[in-house]
PDB file of C-alpha atoms in Angstrom:
ATOM      1  CA  UNK I   1      36.856 -20.478  77.839  1.00  0.00           C
ATOM      2  CA  UNK I   2      40.451 -18.809  76.590  1.00  0.00           C
ATOM      3  CA  UNK I   3      40.566 -17.014  73.151  1.00  0.00           C
ATOM      4  CA  UNK I   4      43.933 -16.344  71.745  1.00  0.00           C
ATOM      5  CA  UNK I   5      44.499 -14.583  68.149  1.00  0.00           C
ATOM      6  CA  UNK I   6      47.393 -16.368  66.185  1.00  0.00           C
ATOM      7  CA  UNK I   7      50.070 -13.473  65.146  1.00  0.00           C
ATOM      8  CA  UNK I   8      52.785 -13.902  62.952  1.00  0.00           C
ATOM      9  CA  UNK I   9      55.035 -14.549  65.534  1.00  0.00           C
ATOM     10  CA  UNK I  10      53.347 -18.037  66.464  1.00  0.00           C
ATOM     11  CA  UNK I  11      52.145 -18.433  62.700  1.00  0.00           C
ATOM     12  CA  UNK I  12      53.204 -21.718  61.137  1.00  0.00           C
ATOM     13  CA  UNK I  13      53.523 -23.291  64.344  1.00  0.00           C
ATOM     14  CA  UNK I  14      52.151 -26.375  65.754  1.00  0.00           C
ATOM     15  CA  UNK I  15      49.226 -25.941  68.263  1.00  0.00           C
ATOM     16  CA  UNK I  16      50.622 -27.761  70.954  1.00  0.00           C
ATOM     17  CA  UNK I  17      53.945 -25.856  71.053  1.00  0.00           C
ATOM     18  CA  UNK I  18      52.040 -22.720  70.721  1.00  0.00           C
ATOM     19  CA  UNK I  19      50.076 -23.547  74.001  1.00  0.00           C
ATOM     20  CA  UNK I  20      53.674 -24.132  75.692  1.00  0.00           C
ATOM     21  CA  UNK I  21      54.600 -20.567  74.996  1.00  0.00           C
ATOM     22  CA  UNK I  22      51.829 -18.874  75.135  1.00  0.00           C
ATOM     23  CA  UNK I  23      51.249 -20.550  78.710  1.00  0.00           C
ATOM     24  CA  UNK I  24      54.829 -21.086  80.088  1.00  0.00           C
ATOM     25  CA  UNK I  25      53.470 -21.574  83.651  1.00  0.00           C
ATOM     26  CA  UNK I  26      51.115 -24.207  82.679  1.00  0.00           C
ATOM     27  CA  UNK I  27      52.389 -28.337  83.566  1.00  0.00           C
ATOM     28  CA  UNK I  28      52.617 -30.442  80.110  1.00  0.00           C
ATOM     29  CA  UNK I  29      50.252 -32.481  81.316  1.00  0.00           C
ATOM     30  CA  UNK I  30      47.716 -29.737  81.553  1.00  0.00           C
ATOM     31  CA  UNK I  31      48.323 -29.391  77.492  1.00  0.00           C
ATOM     32  CA  UNK I  32      48.012 -33.443  76.781  1.00  0.00           C
ATOM     33  CA  UNK I  33      44.723 -33.436  78.785  1.00  0.00           C
ATOM     34  CA  UNK I  34      42.757 -30.435  77.008  1.00  0.00           C
ATOM     35  CA  UNK I  35      44.183 -31.873  73.335  1.00  0.00           C
ATOM     36  CA  UNK I  36      43.013 -35.710  74.195  1.00  0.00           C
ATOM     37  CA  UNK I  37      39.519 -34.284  75.724  1.00  0.00           C
ATOM     38  CA  UNK I  38      39.291 -32.027  72.337  1.00  0.00           C
ATOM     39  CA  UNK I  39      38.983 -28.787  74.379  1.00  0.00           C
ATOM     40  CA  UNK I  40      40.779 -26.838  71.711  1.00  0.00           C
ATOM     41  CA  UNK I  41      39.338 -25.430  68.570  1.00  0.00           C
ATOM     42  CA  UNK I  42      40.904 -23.529  65.665  1.00  0.00           C
ATOM     43  CA  UNK I  43      38.480 -21.332  63.919  1.00  0.00           C
ATOM     44  CA  UNK I  44      35.565 -23.464  65.554  1.00  0.00           C
ATOM     45  CA  UNK I  45      36.889 -26.559  64.751  1.00  0.00           C
ATOM     46  CA  UNK I  46      38.170 -29.401  67.157  1.00  0.00           C
ATOM     47  CA  UNK I  47      41.893 -28.945  66.368  1.00  0.00           C
ATOM     48  CA  UNK I  48      44.681 -31.769  66.769  1.00  0.00           C
ATOM     49  CA  UNK I  49      48.540 -31.335  68.720  1.00  0.00           C
ATOM     50  CA  UNK I  50      49.768 -30.989  65.329  1.00  0.00           C
ATOM     51  CA  UNK I  51      47.594 -28.671  63.507  1.00  0.00           C
ATOM     52  CA  UNK I  52      49.400 -25.974  62.078  1.00  0.00           C
ATOM     53  CA  UNK I  53      48.637 -22.462  63.000  1.00  0.00           C
ATOM     54  CA  UNK I  54      48.236 -19.638  60.916  1.00  0.00           C
ATOM     55  CA  UNK I  55      48.208 -15.600  61.208  1.00  0.00           C
ATOM     56  CA  UNK I  56      44.730 -14.421  62.154  1.00  0.00           C
ATOM     57  CA  UNK I  57      43.631 -17.627  63.363  1.00  0.00           C
ATOM     58  CA  UNK I  58      41.383 -17.650  66.357  1.00  0.00           C
ATOM     59  CA  UNK I  59      42.418 -20.559  69.338  1.00  0.00           C
ATOM     60  CA  UNK I  60      39.579 -21.353  71.574  1.00  0.00           C
ATOM     61  CA  UNK I  61      40.424 -23.255  74.653  1.00  0.00           C
ATOM     62  CA  UNK I  62      37.483 -24.854  76.971  1.00  0.00           C
ATOM     63  CA  UNK I  63      39.470 -24.659  80.141  1.00  0.00           C
ATOM     64  CA  UNK I  64      40.551 -22.364  82.874  1.00  0.00           C
ATOM     65  CA  UNK I  65      43.907 -22.050  83.663  1.00  0.00           C
ATOM     66  CA  UNK I  66      45.884 -21.268  86.962  1.00  0.00           C
ATOM     67  CA  UNK I  67      47.856 -18.801  85.275  1.00  0.00           C
ATOM     68  CA  UNK I  68      45.199 -16.705  83.492  1.00  0.00           C
ATOM     69  CA  UNK I  69      43.514 -14.072  85.489  1.00  0.00           C
ATOM     70  CA  UNK I  70      39.483 -13.345  85.975  1.00  0.00           C
ATOM     71  CA  UNK I  71      39.802 -10.965  82.992  1.00  0.00           C
ATOM     72  CA  UNK I  72      41.025 -13.951  80.755  1.00  0.00           C
ATOM     73  CA  UNK I  73      44.875 -12.630  80.726  1.00  0.00           C
ATOM     74  CA  UNK I  74      48.143 -14.494  80.381  1.00  0.00           C
ATOM     75  CA  UNK I  75      50.938 -12.972  82.728  1.00  0.00           C
ATOM     76  CA  UNK I  76      53.105 -11.075  79.862  1.00  0.00           C
ATOM     77  CA  UNK I  77      56.309 -13.292  79.809  1.00  0.00           C
ATOM     78  CA  UNK I  78      58.906 -10.184  79.962  1.00  0.00           C
ATOM     79  CA  UNK I  79      61.144 -11.565  76.970  1.00  0.00           C
ATOM     80  CA  UNK I  80      63.379  -8.319  77.362  1.00  0.00           C
ATOM     81  CA  UNK I  81      63.714  -8.327  80.803  1.00  0.00           C
ATOM     82  CA  UNK I  82      65.126  -5.209  82.531  1.00  0.00           C
ATOM     83  CA  UNK I  83      68.642  -4.413  83.645  1.00  0.00           C
ATOM     84  CA  UNK I  84      71.376  -5.182  83.154  1.00  0.00           C
ATOM     85  CA  UNK I  85      71.212  -4.713  79.699  1.00  0.00           C
ATOM     86  CA  UNK I  86      72.018  -7.539  77.199  1.00  0.00           C
ATOM     87  CA  UNK I  87      75.386  -5.910  75.695  1.00  0.00           C
ATOM     88  CA  UNK I  88      77.264  -2.630  76.272  1.00  0.00           C
ATOM     89  CA  UNK I  89      76.103  -0.439  73.343  1.00  0.00           C
ATOM     90  CA  UNK I  90      79.214   0.670  72.615  1.00  0.00           C
ATOM     91  CA  UNK I  91      80.501  -2.311  72.164  1.00  0.00           C
ATOM     92  CA  UNK I  92      77.187  -3.027  70.113  1.00  0.00           C
ATOM     93  CA  UNK I  93      78.530  -0.203  67.967  1.00  0.00           C
ATOM     94  CA  UNK I  94      81.642  -1.496  67.207  1.00  0.00           C
ATOM     95  CA  UNK I  95      80.795  -4.625  66.341  1.00  0.00           C
ATOM     96  CA  UNK I  96      77.281  -5.332  65.183  1.00  0.00           C
ATOM     97  CA  UNK I  97      77.456  -4.522  61.206  1.00  0.00           C
ATOM     98  CA  UNK I  98      74.376  -4.785  59.243  1.00  0.00           C
ATOM     99  CA  UNK I  99      75.026  -6.016  55.757  1.00  0.00           C
ATOM    100  CA  UNK I 100      71.430  -6.266  54.990  1.00  0.00           C
ATOM    101  CA  UNK I 101      68.019  -4.771  57.150  1.00  0.00           C
ATOM    102  CA  UNK I 102      64.458  -6.219  55.794  1.00  0.00           C
ATOM    103  CA  UNK I 103      61.193  -6.281  57.678  1.00  0.00           C
ATOM    104  CA  UNK I 104      61.747  -9.940  58.432  1.00  0.00           C
ATOM    105  CA  UNK I 105      65.100 -10.471  59.073  1.00  0.00           C
ATOM    106  CA  UNK I 106      68.707  -8.868  59.263  1.00  0.00           C
ATOM    107  CA  UNK I 107      71.936 -10.015  57.748  1.00  0.00           C
ATOM    108  CA  UNK I 108      74.850  -9.733  59.870  1.00  0.00           C
ATOM    109  CA  UNK I 109      78.748  -9.179  58.674  1.00  0.00           C
ATOM    110  CA  UNK I 110      80.325 -11.092  61.650  1.00  0.00           C
ATOM    111  CA  UNK I 111      83.865  -9.656  63.008  1.00  0.00           C
ATOM    112  CA  UNK I 112      86.389 -12.645  63.578  1.00  0.00           C
ATOM    113  CA  UNK I 113      86.851 -13.742  67.321  1.00  0.00           C
ATOM    114  CA  UNK I 114      83.052 -12.931  68.364  1.00  0.00           C
ATOM    115  CA  UNK I 115      81.072 -15.874  69.000  1.00  0.00           C
ATOM    116  CA  UNK I 116      77.814 -16.071  67.707  1.00  0.00           C
ATOM    117  CA  UNK I 117      76.158 -17.425  71.025  1.00  0.00           C
ATOM    118  CA  UNK I 118      76.917 -17.151  74.640  1.00  0.00           C
ATOM    119  CA  UNK I 119      79.349 -20.086  76.363  1.00  0.00           C
ATOM    120  CA  UNK I 120      82.238 -21.026  77.773  1.00  0.00           C
ATOM    121  CA  UNK I 121      85.174 -18.522  77.237  1.00  0.00           C
ATOM    122  CA  UNK I 122      82.764 -15.589  75.969  1.00  0.00           C
ATOM    123  CA  UNK I 123      82.538 -12.454  77.966  1.00  0.00           C
ATOM    124  CA  UNK I 124      79.015 -12.119  79.314  1.00  0.00           C
ATOM    125  CA  UNK I 125      77.389  -9.266  76.557  1.00  0.00           C
ATOM    126  CA  UNK I 126      79.815  -9.740  73.937  1.00  0.00           C
ATOM    127  CA  UNK I 127      78.315 -12.606  71.913  1.00  0.00           C
ATOM    128  CA  UNK I 128      76.693 -11.767  68.849  1.00  0.00           C
ATOM    129  CA  UNK I 129      73.080 -12.732  69.584  1.00  0.00           C
ATOM    130  CA  UNK I 130      73.511 -11.025  73.005  1.00  0.00           C
ATOM    131  CA  UNK I 131      74.389  -7.776  70.742  1.00  0.00           C
ATOM    132  CA  UNK I 132      71.360  -8.304  68.681  1.00  0.00           C
ATOM    133  CA  UNK I 133      69.384  -8.500  71.389  1.00  0.00           C
ATOM    134  CA  UNK I 134      70.512  -5.363  73.055  1.00  0.00           C
ATOM    135  CA  UNK I 135      69.967  -3.627  69.345  1.00  0.00           C
ATOM    136  CA  UNK I 136      66.261  -5.227  69.296  1.00  0.00           C
ATOM    137  CA  UNK I 137      65.402  -4.093  72.721  1.00  0.00           C
ATOM    138  CA  UNK I 138      66.554  -0.656  71.584  1.00  0.00           C
ATOM    139  CA  UNK I 139      64.554  -0.785  68.502  1.00  0.00           C
ATOM    140  CA  UNK I 140      61.217  -1.970  70.483  1.00  0.00           C
ATOM    141  CA  UNK I 141      61.189  -4.991  68.752  1.00  0.00           C
ATOM    142  CA  UNK I 142      58.372  -7.470  69.838  1.00  0.00           C
ATOM    143  CA  UNK I 143      60.364 -10.542  69.302  1.00  0.00           C
ATOM    144  CA  UNK I 144      63.759 -11.610  70.205  1.00  0.00           C
ATOM    145  CA  UNK I 145      66.145 -11.285  67.191  1.00  0.00           C
ATOM    146  CA  UNK I 146      67.213 -14.993  66.728  1.00  0.00           C
ATOM    147  CA  UNK I 147      69.939 -16.320  64.587  1.00  0.00           C
ATOM    148  CA  UNK I 148      68.867 -19.008  62.410  1.00  0.00           C
ATOM    149  CA  UNK I 149      72.476 -20.651  61.946  1.00  0.00           C
ATOM    150  CA  UNK I 150      75.923 -20.260  63.348  1.00  0.00           C
ATOM    151  CA  UNK I 151      79.603 -19.228  62.493  1.00  0.00           C
ATOM    152  CA  UNK I 152      82.702 -20.593  64.330  1.00  0.00           C
ATOM    153  CA  UNK I 153      83.764 -17.861  66.610  1.00  0.00           C
ATOM    154  CA  UNK I 154      87.019 -17.373  64.218  1.00  0.00           C
ATOM    155  CA  UNK I 155      85.145 -17.365  61.247  1.00  0.00           C
ATOM    156  CA  UNK I 156      83.872 -13.790  59.803  1.00  0.00           C
ATOM    157  CA  UNK I 157      81.128 -13.107  57.707  1.00  0.00           C
ATOM    158  CA  UNK I 158      77.554 -12.911  56.478  1.00  0.00           C
ATOM    159  CA  UNK I 159      75.027 -14.802  59.140  1.00  0.00           C
ATOM    160  CA  UNK I 160      70.824 -14.467  58.789  1.00  0.00           C
ATOM    161  CA  UNK I 161      69.214 -13.300  62.043  1.00  0.00           C
ATOM    162  CA  UNK I 162      65.073 -13.772  62.125  1.00  0.00           C
ATOM    163  CA  UNK I 163      63.201 -10.750  63.315  1.00  0.00           C
ATOM    164  CA  UNK I 164      59.770 -12.256  63.959  1.00  0.00           C
ATOM    165  CA  UNK I 165      58.518 -16.102  64.804  1.00  0.00           C
ATOM    166  CA  UNK I 166      57.382 -17.039  61.193  1.00  0.00           C
ATOM    167  CA  UNK I 167      60.476 -15.437  59.566  1.00  0.00           C
ATOM    168  CA  UNK I 168      62.551 -17.639  61.984  1.00  0.00           C
ATOM    169  CA  UNK I 169      60.556 -20.933  61.173  1.00  0.00           C
ATOM    170  CA  UNK I 170      60.867 -20.273  57.271  1.00  0.00           C
ATOM    171  CA  UNK I 171      64.664 -19.416  57.422  1.00  0.00           C
ATOM    172  CA  UNK I 172      65.313 -22.959  59.414  1.00  0.00           C
ATOM    173  CA  UNK I 173      63.267 -24.672  57.190  1.00  0.00           C
ATOM    174  CA  UNK I 174      65.208 -23.620  54.032  1.00  0.00           C
ATOM    175  CA  UNK I 175      68.476 -24.104  55.794  1.00  0.00           C
ATOM    176  CA  UNK I 176      67.697 -27.614  56.059  1.00  0.00           C
ATOM    177  CA  UNK I 177      66.081 -27.845  52.814  1.00  0.00           C
ATOM    178  CA  UNK I 178      69.460 -26.715  51.138  1.00  0.00           C
ATOM    179  CA  UNK I 179      67.660 -23.462  49.820  1.00  0.00           C
ATOM    180  CA  UNK I 180      69.853 -20.953  51.379  1.00  0.00           C
ATOM    181  CA  UNK I 181      73.341 -21.140  49.524  1.00  0.00           C
ATOM    182  CA  UNK I 182      76.246 -20.180  51.692  1.00  0.00           C
ATOM    183  CA  UNK I 183      79.694 -19.220  49.633  1.00  0.00           C
ATOM    184  CA  UNK I 184      82.961 -18.950  51.384  1.00  0.00           C
ATOM    185  CA  UNK I 185      86.419 -17.907  50.983  1.00  0.00           C
ATOM    186  CA  UNK I 186      89.241 -19.698  52.662  1.00  0.00           C
ATOM    187  CA  UNK I 187      92.959 -20.133  52.105  1.00  0.00           C
ATOM    188  CA  UNK I 188      94.472 -23.382  52.334  1.00  0.00           C
ATOM    189  CA  UNK I 189      97.727 -25.326  52.275  1.00  0.00           C
ATOM    190  CA  UNK I 190      99.250 -26.614  49.382  1.00  0.00           C
ATOM    191  CA  UNK I 191      98.186 -26.677  45.844  1.00  0.00           C
ATOM    192  CA  UNK I 192      94.918 -28.508  44.672  1.00  0.00           C
ATOM    193  CA  UNK I 193      95.346 -31.163  41.897  1.00  0.00           C
ATOM    194  CA  UNK I 194      92.175 -29.849  40.307  1.00  0.00           C
ATOM    195  CA  UNK I 195      90.596 -26.499  39.953  1.00  0.00           C
ATOM    196  CA  UNK I 196      87.490 -27.556  40.898  1.00  0.00           C
ATOM    197  CA  UNK I 197      86.154 -30.561  43.051  1.00  0.00           C
ATOM    198  CA  UNK I 198      83.722 -31.940  45.597  1.00  0.00           C
ATOM    199  CA  UNK I 199      84.568 -33.576  48.846  1.00  0.00           C
ATOM    200  CA  UNK I 200      82.146 -36.153  49.780  1.00  0.00           C
ATOM    201  CA  UNK I 201      83.413 -37.376  53.257  1.00  0.00           C
ATOM    202  CA  UNK I 202      80.810 -38.154  56.074  1.00  0.00           C
ATOM    203  CA  UNK I 203      81.295 -36.443  59.784  1.00  0.00           C
ATOM    204  CA  UNK I 204      80.769 -37.109  63.035  1.00  0.00           C
ATOM    205  CA  UNK I 205      81.078 -34.992  66.316  1.00  0.00           C
ATOM    206  CA  UNK I 206      82.709 -36.121  68.991  1.00  0.00           C
ATOM    207  CA  UNK I 207      83.081 -34.303  72.449  1.00  0.00           C
ATOM    208  CA  UNK I 208      85.701 -33.757  74.817  1.00  0.00           C
ATOM    209  CA  UNK I 209      86.974 -31.385  77.970  1.00  0.00           C
ATOM    210  CA  UNK I 210      89.176 -30.193  74.925  1.00  0.00           C
ATOM    211  CA  UNK I 211      86.145 -28.876  73.061  1.00  0.00           C
ATOM    212  CA  UNK I 212      83.877 -30.593  70.338  1.00  0.00           C
ATOM    213  CA  UNK I 213      85.461 -31.588  66.871  1.00  0.00           C
ATOM    214  CA  UNK I 214      84.330 -33.383  64.025  1.00  0.00           C
ATOM    215  CA  UNK I 215      85.873 -36.659  62.760  1.00  0.00           C
ATOM    216  CA  UNK I 216      85.603 -38.408  59.224  1.00  0.00           C
ATOM    217  CA  UNK I 217      83.410 -41.971  60.071  1.00  0.00           C
ATOM    218  CA  UNK I 218      82.505 -43.883  56.951  1.00  0.00           C
ATOM    219  CA  UNK I 219      79.654 -45.588  59.162  1.00  0.00           C
ATOM    220  CA  UNK I 220      78.329 -43.599  61.862  1.00  0.00           C
ATOM    221  CA  UNK I 221      78.759 -40.321  60.253  1.00  0.00           C
ATOM    222  CA  UNK I 222      76.599 -37.744  58.603  1.00  0.00           C
ATOM    223  CA  UNK I 223      76.639 -37.291  55.064  1.00  0.00           C
ATOM    224  CA  UNK I 224      78.861 -34.246  54.509  1.00  0.00           C
ATOM    225  CA  UNK I 225      79.278 -32.091  50.803  1.00  0.00           C
ATOM    226  CA  UNK I 226      81.514 -29.508  50.062  1.00  0.00           C
ATOM    227  CA  UNK I 227      82.045 -27.825  46.887  1.00  0.00           C
ATOM    228  CA  UNK I 228      85.100 -25.648  45.862  1.00  0.00           C
ATOM    229  CA  UNK I 229      86.825 -23.551  43.014  1.00  0.00           C
ATOM    230  CA  UNK I 230      90.557 -22.574  43.384  1.00  0.00           C
ATOM    231  CA  UNK I 231      90.265 -19.100  42.520  1.00  0.00           C
ATOM    232  CA  UNK I 232      94.202 -18.385  42.866  1.00  0.00           C
ATOM    233  CA  UNK I 233      96.928 -20.957  42.832  1.00  0.00           C
ATOM    234  CA  UNK I 234      99.374 -18.878  45.050  1.00  0.00           C
ATOM    235  CA  UNK I 235     103.198 -20.228  46.292  1.00  0.00           C
ATOM    236  CA  UNK I 236     101.883 -23.501  48.420  1.00  0.00           C
ATOM    237  CA  UNK I 237      98.787 -21.962  48.909  1.00  0.00           C
ATOM    238  CA  UNK I 238      95.178 -22.162  47.418  1.00  0.00           C
ATOM    239  CA  UNK I 239      93.007 -18.959  47.518  1.00  0.00           C
ATOM    240  CA  UNK I 240      89.212 -21.160  47.230  1.00  0.00           C
ATOM    241  CA  UNK I 241      85.864 -20.458  47.091  1.00  0.00           C
ATOM    242  CA  UNK I 242      83.635 -22.950  49.055  1.00  0.00           C
ATOM    243  CA  UNK I 243      80.363 -23.734  48.923  1.00  0.00           C
ATOM    244  CA  UNK I 244      78.197 -25.560  51.294  1.00  0.00           C
ATOM    245  CA  UNK I 245      75.693 -28.435  50.454  1.00  0.00           C
ATOM    246  CA  UNK I 246      75.262 -29.858  53.998  1.00  0.00           C
ATOM    247  CA  UNK I 247      75.814 -27.661  57.211  1.00  0.00           C
ATOM    248  CA  UNK I 248      77.782 -29.587  59.418  1.00  0.00           C
ATOM    249  CA  UNK I 249      79.715 -28.081  62.641  1.00  0.00           C
ATOM    250  CA  UNK I 250      83.197 -27.422  61.468  1.00  0.00           C
ATOM    251  CA  UNK I 251      82.391 -29.132  58.128  1.00  0.00           C
ATOM    252  CA  UNK I 252      84.932 -26.600  56.059  1.00  0.00           C
ATOM    253  CA  UNK I 253      87.777 -27.112  58.132  1.00  0.00           C
ATOM    254  CA  UNK I 254      87.211 -30.453  58.687  1.00  0.00           C
ATOM    255  CA  UNK I 255      87.074 -31.422  55.128  1.00  0.00           C
ATOM    256  CA  UNK I 256      90.251 -29.816  53.818  1.00  0.00           C
ATOM    257  CA  UNK I 257      92.214 -31.119  57.187  1.00  0.00           C
ATOM    258  CA  UNK I 258      91.103 -34.564  55.873  1.00  0.00           C
ATOM    259  CA  UNK I 259      92.465 -34.162  51.899  1.00  0.00           C
ATOM    260  CA  UNK I 260      95.632 -33.132  53.533  1.00  0.00           C
ATOM    261  CA  UNK I 261      94.536 -29.397  52.636  1.00  0.00           C
ATOM    262  CA  UNK I 262      93.934 -27.575  56.151  1.00  0.00           C
ATOM    263  CA  UNK I 263      93.023 -24.056  56.542  1.00  0.00           C
ATOM    264  CA  UNK I 264      95.823 -21.650  57.501  1.00  0.00           C
ATOM    265  CA  UNK I 265      95.078 -20.447  61.042  1.00  0.00           C
ATOM    266  CA  UNK I 266      92.745 -23.348  62.064  1.00  0.00           C
ATOM    267  CA  UNK I 267      93.859 -24.220  65.537  1.00  0.00           C
ATOM    268  CA  UNK I 268      91.826 -27.458  66.010  1.00  0.00           C
ATOM    269  CA  UNK I 269      92.257 -29.079  62.430  1.00  0.00           C
ATOM    270  CA  UNK I 270      95.166 -27.177  60.952  1.00  0.00           C
ATOM    271  CA  UNK I 271      99.126 -27.922  60.548  1.00  0.00           C
ATOM    272  CA  UNK I 272     100.168 -26.311  63.958  1.00  0.00           C
ATOM    273  CA  UNK I 273     103.917 -26.042  62.629  1.00  0.00           C
ATOM    274  CA  UNK I 274     102.909 -24.277  59.741  1.00  0.00           C
ATOM    275  CA  UNK I 275     100.316 -22.151  61.632  1.00  0.00           C
ATOM    276  CA  UNK I 276     102.885 -20.753  63.676  1.00  0.00           C
ATOM    277  CA  UNK I 277     105.450 -20.120  60.610  1.00  0.00           C
ATOM    278  CA  UNK I 278     102.819 -18.382  58.908  1.00  0.00           C
ATOM    279  CA  UNK I 279     101.803 -16.118  62.135  1.00  0.00           C
ATOM    280  CA  UNK I 280     105.362 -15.187  62.289  1.00  0.00           C
ATOM    281  CA  UNK I 281     105.830 -14.133  58.551  1.00  0.00           C
ATOM    282  CA  UNK I 282     102.797 -13.016  57.790  1.00  0.00           C
ATOM    283  CA  UNK I 283     101.399 -11.648  60.809  1.00  0.00           C
ATOM    284  CA  UNK I 284      97.774 -13.279  60.373  1.00  0.00           C
ATOM    285  CA  UNK I 285      96.324 -14.101  63.799  1.00  0.00           C
ATOM    286  CA  UNK I 286      93.031 -15.940  62.713  1.00  0.00           C
ATOM    287  CA  UNK I 287      91.480 -18.660  60.777  1.00  0.00           C
ATOM    288  CA  UNK I 288      91.465 -17.441  57.315  1.00  0.00           C
ATOM    289  CA  UNK I 289      87.649 -18.364  56.588  1.00  0.00           C
ATOM    290  CA  UNK I 290      84.996 -15.914  55.173  1.00  0.00           C
ATOM    291  CA  UNK I 291      81.772 -16.058  54.815  1.00  0.00           C
ATOM    292  CA  UNK I 292      81.111 -14.471  51.959  1.00  0.00           C
ATOM    293  CA  UNK I 293      77.934 -14.870  49.990  1.00  0.00           C
ATOM    294  CA  UNK I 294      74.512 -15.545  50.981  1.00  0.00           C
ATOM    295  CA  UNK I 295      71.638 -16.141  48.363  1.00  0.00           C
ATOM    296  CA  UNK I 296      68.228 -17.376  48.558  1.00  0.00           C
ATOM    297  CA  UNK I 297      64.437 -16.842  47.594  1.00  0.00           C
ATOM    298  CA  UNK I 298      62.540 -14.951  49.868  1.00  0.00           C
ATOM    299  CA  UNK I 299      58.754 -13.925  49.111  1.00  0.00           C
ATOM    300  CA  UNK I 300      58.825 -14.712  45.514  1.00  0.00           C
ATOM    301  CA  UNK I 301      62.415 -12.269  45.303  1.00  0.00           C
ATOM    302  CA  UNK I 302      65.863 -13.189  44.756  1.00  0.00           C
ATOM    303  CA  UNK I 303      67.897 -12.075  48.102  1.00  0.00           C
ATOM    304  CA  UNK I 304      71.877 -12.259  47.124  1.00  0.00           C
ATOM    305  CA  UNK I 305      74.203 -10.259  49.765  1.00  0.00           C
ATOM    306  CA  UNK I 306      77.890 -10.328  49.518  1.00  0.00           C
ATOM    307  CA  UNK I 307      80.937  -9.611  52.144  1.00  0.00           C
ATOM    308  CA  UNK I 308      84.084  -8.416  50.801  1.00  0.00           C
ATOM    309  CA  UNK I 309      87.086 -10.217  52.492  1.00  0.00           C
ATOM    310  CA  UNK I 310      88.222  -8.100  55.942  1.00  0.00           C
ATOM    311  CA  UNK I 311      91.294  -6.032  55.512  1.00  0.00           C
ATOM    312  CA  UNK I 312      93.483  -8.344  57.432  1.00  0.00           C
ATOM    313  CA  UNK I 313      92.732 -11.487  54.822  1.00  0.00           C
ATOM    314  CA  UNK I 314      93.184  -8.984  52.244  1.00  0.00           C
ATOM    315  CA  UNK I 315      96.457  -7.885  53.130  1.00  0.00           C
ATOM    316  CA  UNK I 316      97.586 -11.637  53.714  1.00  0.00           C
ATOM    317  CA  UNK I 317      96.639 -12.754  50.366  1.00  0.00           C
ATOM    318  CA  UNK I 318      99.042  -9.897  49.020  1.00  0.00           C
ATOM    319  CA  UNK I 319     101.908 -10.888  50.992  1.00  0.00           C
ATOM    320  CA  UNK I 320     101.718 -14.768  50.426  1.00  0.00           C
ATOM    321  CA  UNK I 321     101.530 -13.499  46.654  1.00  0.00           C
ATOM    322  CA  UNK I 322     104.848 -11.367  46.932  1.00  0.00           C
ATOM    323  CA  UNK I 323     106.544 -14.414  48.894  1.00  0.00           C
ATOM    324  CA  UNK I 324     108.505 -16.612  46.805  1.00  0.00           C
ATOM    325  CA  UNK I 325     109.249 -19.594  49.488  1.00  0.00           C
ATOM    326  CA  UNK I 326     106.397 -21.163  50.769  1.00  0.00           C
ATOM    327  CA  UNK I 327     106.411 -21.704  54.062  1.00  0.00           C
ATOM    328  CA  UNK I 328     106.470 -26.083  54.570  1.00  0.00           C
TER     329      UNK I 328
END
């Protein structure tokens, strides 16, 4: 018999998923067999695959796995690895900015130009999550910090990362249930007719060699809702506060472009001629979109974190205010 005590990294996880993670060297057929034959008990009671585990639960497995040694130990999975390091420590020091540190999670203030995850076009060790892993390794955490959501590489601002398995599951559930309020600030082309409004347009993801993109699609698209409030009417532009009700990829960018008010500096959905003129006139070299506020309840307490506009965006707003002639 094999016995495991559930800690918080496996709490709130389904039994079948726990088995897969706890015994990564065993084939799936083994788990299907022992569950079907009722060879797994939780706190002494026969358990089912979809049963949710809790911190402190005792899982007894009446089977001998090949990956378990004679002394009933599972080979430790080296989640942190050895060398090379995940990211250069100087790069981490310069680019990993903490807006809030809690026991269960951290909120980071991501710079523009940093990708959330490794991928094509991103140098090894220069994504946000790789920097976070390096920090976690240096802090000797027993769980790889994991982003609960993402921001586009060109978007700056606040993003949440979990420091334990149970907090990751709670945060992703809250995001799915829209219990985390995300607010952004954007500069858009033109002046909106209403100072407040909602964009309720379905979006569908399309993939091509040039990259993924969201298109407005009434039939097959997923319902997407964006609320906005105009903060300042500028000469030919609007500075808007945006609150997401749903969290689709590129939602803000695709929504405002679909109503004829693309974001400044948007190279995928924007007005390319305007972006070129705007860059020449005001010097901005990035997307004008910043995650300015995250707000949610956590263990009975209200968490609210704000991030001011980065210096280059503040200077752009000042320059646009002084300009008397719009660039389109």
